[in-house]
mmCIF file of C-alpha atoms in Angstrom:
data_model
loop_
_atom_site.group_PDB
_atom_site.id
_atom_site.type_symbol
_atom_site.label_atom_id
_atom_site.label_comp_id
_atom_site.label_asym_id
_atom_site.label_seq_id
_atom_site.Cartn_x
_atom_site.Cartn_y
_atom_site.Cartn_z
ATOM 1 C CA MET A 1 10.110 -22.613 -5.324
ATOM 2 C CA ARG A 2 9.948 -22.644 -1.854
ATOM 3 C CA ILE A 3 9.169 -19.104 -0.671
ATOM 4 C CA LEU A 4 9.236 -17.534 2.986
ATOM 5 C CA LEU A 5 7.087 -14.139 3.367
ATOM 6 C CA ILE A 6 7.999 -11.870 6.475
ATOM 7 C CA MET A 7 6.042 -9.140 7.608
ATOM 8 C CA ASP A 8 6.393 -7.256 11.142
ATOM 9 C CA PRO A 9 3.628 -8.179 13.970
ATOM 10 C CA GLY A 10 1.144 -5.511 14.760
ATOM 11 C CA ILE A 11 -1.586 -6.112 12.484
ATOM 12 C CA PRO A 12 -2.812 -9.632 11.017
ATOM 13 C CA VAL A 13 -2.138 -10.742 7.498
ATOM 14 C CA PRO A 14 -4.380 -10.062 5.859
ATOM 15 C CA PRO A 15 -5.916 -7.142 8.307
ATOM 16 C CA GLU A 16 -9.602 -6.570 9.018
ATOM 17 C CA ALA A 17 -9.631 -2.960 7.715
ATOM 18 C CA TYR A 18 -6.472 -0.531 7.724
ATOM 19 C CA GLY A 19 -3.188 -2.336 7.108
ATOM 20 C CA GLY A 20 -1.981 -1.692 3.368
ATOM 21 C CA HIS A 21 1.375 -3.606 3.627
ATOM 22 C CA GLU A 22 -0.293 -6.457 5.486
ATOM 23 C CA ARG A 23 -2.917 -6.712 2.603
ATOM 24 C CA LEU A 24 -0.184 -6.798 0.043
ATOM 25 C CA VAL A 25 1.851 -9.742 2.059
ATOM 26 C CA TYR A 26 -1.254 -11.582 1.850
ATOM 27 C CA LEU A 27 -1.903 -11.075 -2.027
ATOM 28 C CA PHE A 28 1.473 -12.291 -2.570
ATOM 29 C CA ALA A 29 1.390 -15.237 -0.366
ATOM 30 C CA GLU A 30 -2.095 -16.146 -2.276
ATOM 31 C CA GLU A 31 -0.526 -15.523 -5.707
ATOM 32 C CA TYR A 32 2.776 -17.267 -5.129
ATOM 33 C CA GLN A 33 0.848 -20.378 -3.820
ATOM 34 C CA LYS A 34 -1.476 -20.121 -7.173
ATOM 35 C CA LEU A 35 1.735 -19.942 -9.112
ATOM 36 C CA GLY A 36 2.710 -23.396 -7.843
ATOM 37 C CA HIS A 37 5.202 -22.234 -5.236
ATOM 38 C CA GLN A 38 5.384 -23.517 -1.731
ATOM 39 C CA VAL A 39 4.869 -20.822 0.516
ATOM 40 C CA THR A 40 5.171 -20.028 4.354
ATOM 41 C CA LEU A 41 4.200 -17.103 5.960
ATOM 42 C CA LEU A 42 6.010 -15.428 9.125
ATOM 43 C CA ALA A 43 3.811 -12.958 10.495
ATOM 44 C CA GLY A 44 1.998 -11.701 13.699
ATOM 45 C CA PRO A 45 -0.590 -13.732 15.377
ATOM 46 C CA ASP A 46 -4.263 -14.303 13.715
ATOM 47 C CA SER A 47 -2.462 -14.229 10.409
ATOM 48 C CA HIS A 48 -3.244 -16.983 7.528
ATOM 49 C CA CYS A 49 -2.782 -17.874 4.160
ATOM 50 C CA SER A 50 -3.320 -20.877 2.084
ATOM 51 C CA GLY A 51 0.199 -21.881 2.544
ATOM 52 C CA THR A 52 1.815 -22.561 5.924
ATOM 53 C CA THR A 53 1.606 -19.565 8.606
ATOM 54 C CA VAL A 54 4.264 -19.310 11.531
ATOM 55 C CA ALA A 55 2.878 -16.658 13.849
ATOM 56 C CA PHE A 56 5.151 -14.444 16.259
ATOM 57 C CA GLY A 57 5.144 -11.199 18.315
ATOM 58 C CA VAL A 58 2.066 -9.620 19.200
ATOM 59 C CA ASN A 59 -0.446 -7.516 17.338
ATOM 60 C CA ASN A 60 -0.101 -4.067 18.925
ATOM 61 C CA LEU A 61 1.377 -1.037 16.935
ATOM 62 C CA ASN A 62 2.412 0.662 20.128
ATOM 63 C CA ARG A 63 4.138 -2.537 21.518
ATOM 64 C CA SER A 64 7.476 -1.992 23.439
ATOM 65 C CA VAL A 65 10.921 -1.605 22.308
ATOM 66 C CA LEU A 66 11.555 -4.874 24.479
ATOM 67 C CA GLN A 67 8.873 -6.613 22.647
ATOM 68 C CA LYS A 68 10.213 -5.699 19.116
ATOM 69 C CA ASN A 69 13.664 -6.985 20.101
ATOM 70 C CA LYS A 70 12.036 -10.295 21.459
ATOM 71 C CA GLU A 71 10.342 -10.396 17.542
ATOM 72 C CA VAL A 72 13.931 -9.892 16.139
ATOM 73 C CA ILE A 73 15.360 -12.941 18.059
ATOM 74 C CA PHE A 74 12.717 -14.853 17.111
ATOM 75 C CA ALA A 75 13.125 -14.174 13.192
ATOM 76 C CA TRP A 76 16.918 -14.829 13.661
ATOM 77 C CA GLN A 77 16.290 -18.014 15.150
ATOM 78 C CA TYR A 78 13.820 -19.073 12.617
ATOM 79 C CA LEU A 79 15.588 -18.094 9.710
ATOM 80 C CA TYR A 80 18.886 -19.950 11.216
ATOM 81 C CA ARG A 81 17.153 -23.212 11.834
ATOM 82 C CA ASN A 82 14.825 -23.298 8.787
ATOM 83 C CA LEU A 83 17.030 -21.521 6.141
ATOM 84 C CA HIS A 84 17.601 -24.733 4.108
ATOM 85 C CA ASN A 85 13.965 -25.050 3.533
ATOM 86 C CA PHE A 86 13.642 -22.007 1.437
ATOM 87 C CA ASP A 87 14.848 -20.645 -2.047
ATOM 88 C CA LEU A 88 13.436 -17.036 -1.613
ATOM 89 C CA VAL A 89 13.143 -15.079 1.485
ATOM 90 C CA HIS A 90 11.032 -11.973 0.695
ATOM 91 C CA ASN A 91 10.970 -9.547 3.676
ATOM 92 C CA PHE A 92 8.226 -6.610 4.007
ATOM 93 C CA GLY A 93 9.005 -6.343 7.682
ATOM 94 C CA ARG A 94 12.332 -4.805 9.225
ATOM 95 C CA LEU A 95 15.655 -4.888 7.310
ATOM 96 C CA ILE A 96 17.287 -6.253 10.664
ATOM 97 C CA TYR A 97 15.645 -9.684 10.319
ATOM 98 C CA LEU A 98 17.837 -10.664 7.430
ATOM 99 C CA LEU A 99 21.134 -10.030 9.206
ATOM 100 C CA PRO A 100 21.740 -13.892 9.926
ATOM 101 C CA VAL A 101 21.182 -15.005 6.266
ATOM 102 C CA LEU A 102 22.848 -11.825 4.452
ATOM 103 C CA ASN A 103 25.759 -13.945 3.226
ATOM 104 C CA SER A 104 24.008 -17.245 2.782
ATOM 105 C CA PRO A 105 23.206 -18.305 -1.050
ATOM 106 C CA VAL A 106 19.175 -18.136 -0.567
ATOM 107 C CA LYS A 107 17.788 -15.369 -2.802
ATOM 108 C CA LYS A 108 16.582 -12.319 -0.822
ATOM 109 C CA ILE A 109 14.317 -9.432 -1.627
ATOM 110 C CA MET A 110 13.786 -6.483 0.864
ATOM 111 C CA THR A 111 10.545 -4.743 0.084
ATOM 112 C CA TYR A 112 10.035 -1.028 1.146
ATOM 113 C CA GLY A 113 6.635 0.734 1.086
ATOM 114 C CA ARG A 114 7.687 3.881 2.740
ATOM 115 C CA PRO A 115 10.588 6.365 2.771
ATOM 116 C CA VAL A 116 13.786 4.264 3.424
ATOM 117 C CA SER A 117 16.451 4.986 6.122
ATOM 118 C CA THR A 118 19.611 5.061 4.452
ATOM 119 C CA LYS A 119 21.526 4.511 7.143
ATOM 120 C CA GLY A 120 20.311 1.000 7.620
ATOM 121 C CA ILE A 121 21.078 0.456 3.807
ATOM 122 C CA ARG A 122 24.690 1.860 3.839
ATOM 123 C CA LEU A 123 25.709 -0.217 7.256
ATOM 124 C CA LEU A 124 24.063 -3.371 6.097
ATOM 125 C CA VAL A 125 25.799 -3.514 2.586
ATOM 126 C CA LYS A 126 29.326 -2.953 4.057
ATOM 127 C CA LEU A 127 28.717 -6.586 5.341
ATOM 128 C CA PRO A 128 29.296 -9.850 3.560
ATOM 129 C CA HIS A 129 26.179 -10.110 1.413
ATOM 130 C CA LYS A 130 25.174 -12.073 -1.591
ATOM 131 C CA ASN A 131 21.804 -12.529 -3.695
ATOM 132 C CA LEU A 132 20.086 -9.711 -2.034
ATOM 133 C CA ILE A 133 17.986 -7.191 -3.976
ATOM 134 C CA PHE A 134 16.379 -4.289 -2.356
ATOM 135 C CA SER A 135 12.694 -3.101 -3.807
ATOM 136 C CA ALA A 136 10.569 -0.268 -3.318
ATOM 137 C CA CYS A 137 6.822 0.391 -4.498
ATOM 138 C CA SER A 138 7.599 3.244 -6.789
ATOM 139 C CA ASP A 139 10.674 5.083 -8.389
ATOM 140 C CA TYR A 140 10.080 7.733 -5.834
ATOM 141 C CA CYS A 141 10.452 5.471 -3.189
ATOM 142 C CA VAL A 142 13.419 3.576 -4.717
ATOM 143 C CA SER A 143 15.042 7.286 -4.583
ATOM 144 C CA THR A 144 14.863 7.740 -1.259
ATOM 145 C CA GLY A 145 16.869 4.758 -0.384
ATOM 146 C CA ASN A 146 19.297 3.892 -3.368
ATOM 147 C CA VAL A 147 22.344 4.921 -1.775
ATOM 148 C CA ALA A 148 24.005 1.599 -1.913
ATOM 149 C CA GLY A 149 23.023 -2.197 -3.042
ATOM 150 C CA HIS A 150 20.788 -3.419 -5.647
ATOM 151 C CA TRP A 151 17.485 -1.687 -6.184
ATOM 152 C CA GLU A 152 14.184 -2.320 -8.318
ATOM 153 C CA THR A 153 11.099 -0.695 -8.654
ATOM 154 C CA VAL A 154 8.028 -3.044 -8.309
ATOM 155 C CA TYR A 155 4.995 -1.318 -7.788
ATOM 156 C CA ASN A 156 2.225 -2.164 -5.292
ATOM 157 C CA THR A 157 -0.788 -4.154 -6.210
ATOM 158 C CA ILE A 158 -4.329 -5.145 -5.619
ATOM 159 C CA ASP A 159 -6.502 -8.103 -6.829
ATOM 160 C CA PHE A 160 -8.565 -6.609 -9.505
ATOM 161 C CA SER A 161 -11.164 -9.651 -9.678
ATOM 162 C CA LYS A 162 -12.187 -8.368 -6.136
ATOM 163 C CA TYR A 163 -13.116 -4.863 -7.721
ATOM 164 C CA GLN A 164 -16.231 -4.219 -10.412
ATOM 165 C CA LEU A 165 -16.112 -1.668 -12.992
ATOM 166 C CA ASN A 166 -19.257 0.380 -13.056
ATOM 167 C CA GLN A 167 -18.917 2.318 -16.594
ATOM 168 C CA HIS A 168 -22.178 4.617 -15.944
ATOM 169 C CA ILE A 169 -22.925 6.862 -13.076
ATOM 170 C CA ALA A 170 -25.388 9.726 -12.308
ATOM 171 C CA GLU A 171 -24.499 13.265 -13.431
ATOM 172 C CA ASP A 172 -25.050 14.104 -9.281
ATOM 173 C CA ALA A 173 -22.680 11.122 -8.404
ATOM 174 C CA PRO A 174 -20.752 11.920 -5.332
ATOM 175 C CA LEU A 175 -16.936 12.635 -5.141
ATOM 176 C CA MET A 176 -14.895 10.460 -2.742
ATOM 177 C CA PHE A 177 -11.921 10.860 -0.349
ATOM 178 C CA LEU A 178 -10.281 7.587 1.169
ATOM 179 C CA GLY A 179 -7.597 7.303 3.482
ATOM 180 C CA ARG A 180 -6.770 8.090 7.058
ATOM 181 C CA LEU A 181 -8.072 11.376 8.155
ATOM 182 C CA ASP A 182 -4.407 12.787 8.910
ATOM 183 C CA LYS A 183 -3.806 16.447 7.817
ATOM 184 C CA ILE A 184 -1.200 15.289 5.253
ATOM 185 C CA LYS A 185 -3.723 13.286 3.455
ATOM 186 C CA GLY A 186 -5.744 16.508 2.568
ATOM 187 C CA ALA A 187 -9.357 15.610 3.455
ATOM 188 C CA HIS A 188 -10.188 19.333 4.218
ATOM 189 C CA THR A 189 -8.836 20.228 0.544
ATOM 190 C CA ALA A 190 -11.379 17.404 -0.723
ATOM 191 C CA ILE A 191 -13.944 19.133 1.336
ATOM 192 C CA LYS A 192 -13.153 22.552 -0.114
ATOM 193 C CA VAL A 193 -13.108 21.354 -3.875
ATOM 194 C CA ALA A 194 -16.516 19.563 -3.466
ATOM 195 C CA LYS A 195 -18.112 22.495 -1.711
ATOM 196 C CA ALA A 196 -16.551 24.660 -4.606
ATOM 197 C CA THR A 197 -17.970 22.469 -7.524
ATOM 198 C CA HIS A 198 -21.376 21.871 -5.791
ATOM 199 C CA HIS A 199 -20.531 18.001 -5.362
ATOM 200 C CA LYS A 200 -21.459 15.878 -2.744
ATOM 201 C CA LEU A 201 -18.304 14.244 -0.937
ATOM 202 C CA ILE A 202 -18.117 10.633 0.822
ATOM 203 C CA LEU A 203 -15.378 10.639 3.330
ATOM 204 C CA ALA A 204 -13.903 7.255 4.266
ATOM 205 C CA GLY A 205 -11.072 6.204 6.517
ATOM 206 C CA ASN A 206 -9.663 5.920 10.129
ATOM 207 C CA ILE A 207 -10.286 8.780 12.555
ATOM 208 C CA PRO A 208 -6.511 9.851 13.677
ATOM 209 C CA THR A 209 -5.232 8.786 17.036
ATOM 210 C CA THR A 210 -2.274 10.901 17.367
ATOM 211 C CA PRO A 211 -2.901 14.224 19.160
ATOM 212 C CA ASP A 212 -2.023 16.537 16.463
ATOM 213 C CA ASN A 213 -4.056 14.773 13.801
ATOM 214 C CA LEU A 214 -7.030 14.096 16.135
ATOM 215 C CA HIS A 215 -7.001 17.804 16.903
ATOM 216 C CA TYR A 216 -7.022 18.421 12.963
ATOM 217 C CA TYR A 217 -9.816 16.121 12.628
ATOM 218 C CA LYS A 218 -11.831 17.613 15.447
ATOM 219 C CA THR A 219 -11.463 21.077 14.298
ATOM 220 C CA GLU A 220 -11.159 21.028 10.571
ATOM 221 C CA ILE A 221 -13.444 18.068 9.412
ATOM 222 C CA GLU A 222 -15.734 17.096 11.506
ATOM 223 C CA PRO A 223 -17.621 20.192 11.833
ATOM 224 C CA LEU A 224 -17.863 20.193 8.373
ATOM 225 C CA ILE A 225 -19.486 16.723 8.201
ATOM 226 C CA ASP A 226 -23.543 17.147 7.873
ATOM 227 C CA ASN A 227 -24.249 13.634 6.337
ATOM 228 C CA ASP A 228 -25.938 15.506 3.568
ATOM 229 C CA ARG A 229 -23.201 17.314 1.253
ATOM 230 C CA ILE A 230 -20.504 15.894 3.265
ATOM 231 C CA THR A 231 -20.870 12.620 4.770
ATOM 232 C CA TYR A 232 -18.518 10.219 6.809
ATOM 233 C CA VAL A 233 -18.924 6.601 6.453
ATOM 234 C CA GLY A 234 -16.029 5.444 8.445
ATOM 235 C CA ALA A 235 -13.243 2.726 7.925
ATOM 236 C CA LEU A 236 -13.909 0.442 5.052
ATOM 237 C CA ASN A 237 -13.034 -3.208 4.314
ATOM 238 C CA ASP A 238 -12.429 -4.178 0.759
ATOM 239 C CA ARG A 239 -16.086 -5.178 0.101
ATOM 240 C CA GLU A 240 -17.278 -1.748 1.264
ATOM 241 C CA LYS A 241 -14.444 0.013 -0.769
ATOM 242 C CA ASN A 242 -15.867 -1.521 -3.851
ATOM 243 C CA THR A 243 -19.344 -0.428 -3.143
ATOM 244 C CA TYR A 244 -18.206 2.959 -2.451
ATOM 245 C CA LEU A 245 -15.756 3.624 -4.999
ATOM 246 C CA GLN A 246 -18.029 2.310 -8.069
ATOM 247 C CA GLN A 247 -20.644 4.901 -7.151
ATOM 248 C CA ALA A 248 -17.953 7.826 -6.977
ATOM 249 C CA LYS A 249 -17.506 10.478 -10.088
ATOM 250 C CA ALA A 250 -14.023 10.775 -9.209
ATOM 251 C CA LEU A 251 -11.374 9.992 -6.443
ATOM 252 C CA LEU A 252 -9.871 13.124 -4.998
ATOM 253 C CA PHE A 253 -6.031 12.738 -3.578
ATOM 254 C CA PRO A 254 -5.179 16.038 -2.459
ATOM 255 C CA ILE A 255 -1.989 14.802 -0.216
ATOM 256 C CA GLU A 256 0.489 17.227 1.297
ATOM 257 C CA TRP A 257 3.177 14.924 1.354
ATOM 258 C CA ASP A 258 5.230 12.614 -0.963
ATOM 259 C CA GLU A 259 3.138 9.480 -0.911
ATOM 260 C CA PRO A 260 5.429 6.349 -1.738
ATOM 261 C CA PHE A 261 2.542 4.783 -3.611
ATOM 262 C CA GLY A 262 -1.286 5.284 -2.729
ATOM 263 C CA MET A 263 -3.086 2.218 -2.835
ATOM 264 C CA VAL A 264 -6.342 4.012 -3.020
ATOM 265 C CA MET A 265 -5.509 5.240 -6.335
ATOM 266 C CA ILE A 266 -5.313 2.034 -7.967
ATOM 267 C CA GLU A 267 -8.431 0.608 -5.963
ATOM 268 C CA ALA A 268 -10.531 3.440 -7.518
ATOM 269 C CA MET A 269 -9.339 3.037 -10.998
ATOM 270 C CA ALA A 270 -10.151 -0.797 -10.411
ATOM 271 C CA CYS A 271 -13.746 0.146 -10.300
ATOM 272 C CA GLY A 272 -13.405 2.402 -13.214
ATOM 273 C CA THR A 273 -13.271 5.719 -11.052
ATOM 274 C CA PRO A 274 -10.702 8.293 -12.005
ATOM 275 C CA VAL A 275 -8.481 10.056 -9.630
ATOM 276 C CA ILE A 276 -7.224 13.523 -9.470
ATOM 277 C CA ALA A 277 -4.282 13.767 -7.339
ATOM 278 C CA PHE A 278 -1.655 16.503 -6.535
ATOM 279 C CA LYS A 279 1.726 15.959 -8.059
ATOM 280 C CA ARG A 280 3.621 14.498 -4.917
ATOM 281 C CA GLY A 281 5.548 11.681 -4.317
ATOM 282 C CA SER A 282 4.618 8.901 -6.853
ATOM 283 C CA VAL A 283 1.544 10.455 -8.093
ATOM 284 C CA PRO A 284 2.823 10.951 -11.391
ATOM 285 C CA GLU A 285 3.947 7.333 -12.014
ATOM 286 C CA VAL A 286 0.504 6.031 -10.879
ATOM 287 C CA VAL A 287 -1.821 8.442 -12.734
ATOM 288 C CA GLN A 288 -1.953 8.378 -16.579
ATOM 289 C CA GLU A 289 -3.055 11.839 -17.684
ATOM 290 C CA GLY A 290 -6.295 11.717 -19.121
ATOM 291 C CA ILE A 291 -6.537 8.173 -19.286
ATOM 292 C CA ASN A 292 -7.210 7.109 -15.664
ATOM 293 C CA GLY A 293 -7.107 10.591 -14.015
ATOM 294 C CA PHE A 294 -5.405 13.869 -13.617
ATOM 295 C CA VAL A 295 -2.437 15.155 -12.074
ATOM 296 C CA VAL A 296 -2.854 18.767 -10.773
ATOM 297 C CA LYS A 297 -0.669 21.159 -8.545
ATOM 298 C CA ASP A 298 -3.532 22.944 -6.399
ATOM 299 C CA ALA A 299 -6.938 22.841 -5.353
ATOM 300 C CA SER A 300 -8.422 25.195 -7.852
ATOM 301 C CA ALA A 301 -6.668 22.909 -10.679
ATOM 302 C CA MET A 302 -8.380 19.841 -8.935
ATOM 303 C CA ALA A 303 -11.685 21.581 -9.154
ATOM 304 C CA ALA A 304 -11.239 22.462 -12.694
ATOM 305 C CA LYS A 305 -10.641 19.037 -13.763
ATOM 306 C CA LEU A 306 -13.966 17.874 -12.387
ATOM 307 C CA ALA A 307 -15.515 19.753 -15.333
ATOM 308 C CA VAL A 308 -13.842 17.264 -17.652
ATOM 309 C CA ILE A 309 -13.748 14.341 -15.652
ATOM 310 C CA SER A 310 -16.418 12.810 -17.818
ATOM 311 C CA ALA A 311 -14.142 12.653 -20.799
ATOM 312 C CA ILE A 312 -12.186 9.715 -19.203
ATOM 313 C CA ASP A 313 -13.637 6.472 -20.285
ATOM 314 C CA ARG A 314 -14.192 4.516 -17.118
ATOM 315 C CA LYS A 315 -13.618 1.166 -18.763
ATOM 316 C CA GLN A 316 -10.419 2.299 -20.287
ATOM 317 C CA CYS A 317 -9.508 3.687 -16.457
ATOM 318 C CA ARG A 318 -10.003 0.220 -15.070
ATOM 319 C CA GLU A 319 -8.092 -1.693 -17.948
ATOM 320 C CA SER A 320 -5.058 0.800 -17.984
ATOM 321 C CA ALA A 321 -4.513 0.387 -14.216
ATOM 322 C CA LYS A 322 -5.203 -3.559 -14.501
ATOM 323 C CA GLN A 323 -2.194 -4.066 -17.089
ATOM 324 C CA ARG A 324 0.059 -2.137 -14.674
ATOM 325 C CA PHE A 325 -0.845 -3.148 -11.315
ATOM 326 C CA ASP A 326 -3.126 -6.417 -11.210
ATOM 327 C CA VAL A 327 -1.477 -8.848 -8.751
ATOM 328 C CA ASP A 328 -0.686 -11.584 -11.060
ATOM 329 C CA ILE A 329 1.457 -9.285 -13.063
ATOM 330 C CA ILE A 330 3.387 -7.757 -9.832
ATOM 331 C CA ALA A 331 3.732 -11.167 -8.379
ATOM 332 C CA LYS A 332 5.633 -12.405 -11.597
ATOM 333 C CA GLN A 333 7.736 -9.068 -11.545
ATOM 334 C CA TYR A 334 9.130 -9.981 -7.830
ATOM 335 C CA LEU A 335 9.849 -13.684 -8.836
ATOM 336 C CA SER A 336 11.538 -12.694 -12.021
ATOM 337 C CA LEU A 337 14.106 -10.446 -10.130
ATOM 338 C CA PHE A 338 16.598 -13.070 -10.081
ATOM 339 C CA ASN A 339 16.190 -14.226 -13.506
ATOM 340 C CA GLY A 340 18.162 -11.563 -15.177
#
């Protein structure tokens, strides 16, 4: 099959550090190619994959509306001129990119990794269209957009071969928090739980740039970092994530919003590190109670589960997640969507 993968410009594919969706697109590009398909990637500058790469736009998340409109026009022109070269268009970028090919016979998958704007869905499906499937990364995420059209849940993925299992950790092993240091991610709660249970905590992730979240970081997080009990290690690349997650007793995921998926949960599980997470968004779909972690309602319940975290078999933690979320499984799920 000849597959076109589309991702918005702004961050290159694959990303150097932050960029969950861009990392997903790269994984699918490589896995589709590995499965014998011919892959073309349409993405921002400095992107690459084992197939063919076509660059467009600029890598700037704060680029202007005018620039974004230019990118839409480029995508339209590229699709119009090259559609005959593809059997499947798998779009992780803006929905509007698909407008010129909506009613063409080519197979189309529109994938979402965040809550969906239902207005765009309703408008689009009123237009003549065929061979179009909407997908999202969890049942929760599907529920935000499933107002019209054909929807499927296909979970996010990682390459489990890039993460190594650590079955045995010390009793005084640290806890870990990994994610953007925005308030809704709950780093302050992770610190509270670590202190209450007398654990060390490793904080990792991007320092916010928006004024409200930067104020939160400066006032509620940074003053508590002592590089002894609470250590901040910066934003991590994939190799560094593997290193730190392996040595953690548990990953704390005390989110204050409805997370559409939460890639860090399966990254931790891939190392055998169980996850204790708040019951929001997709968490109950990802965490299997007592097998690879626990789903809890608040900080006190999170702290209580740390007392029994050693009962989780770290090898089983990894295997249970690998069977559901490894890239070879998820890529085949996408490719099978049109086989039913």
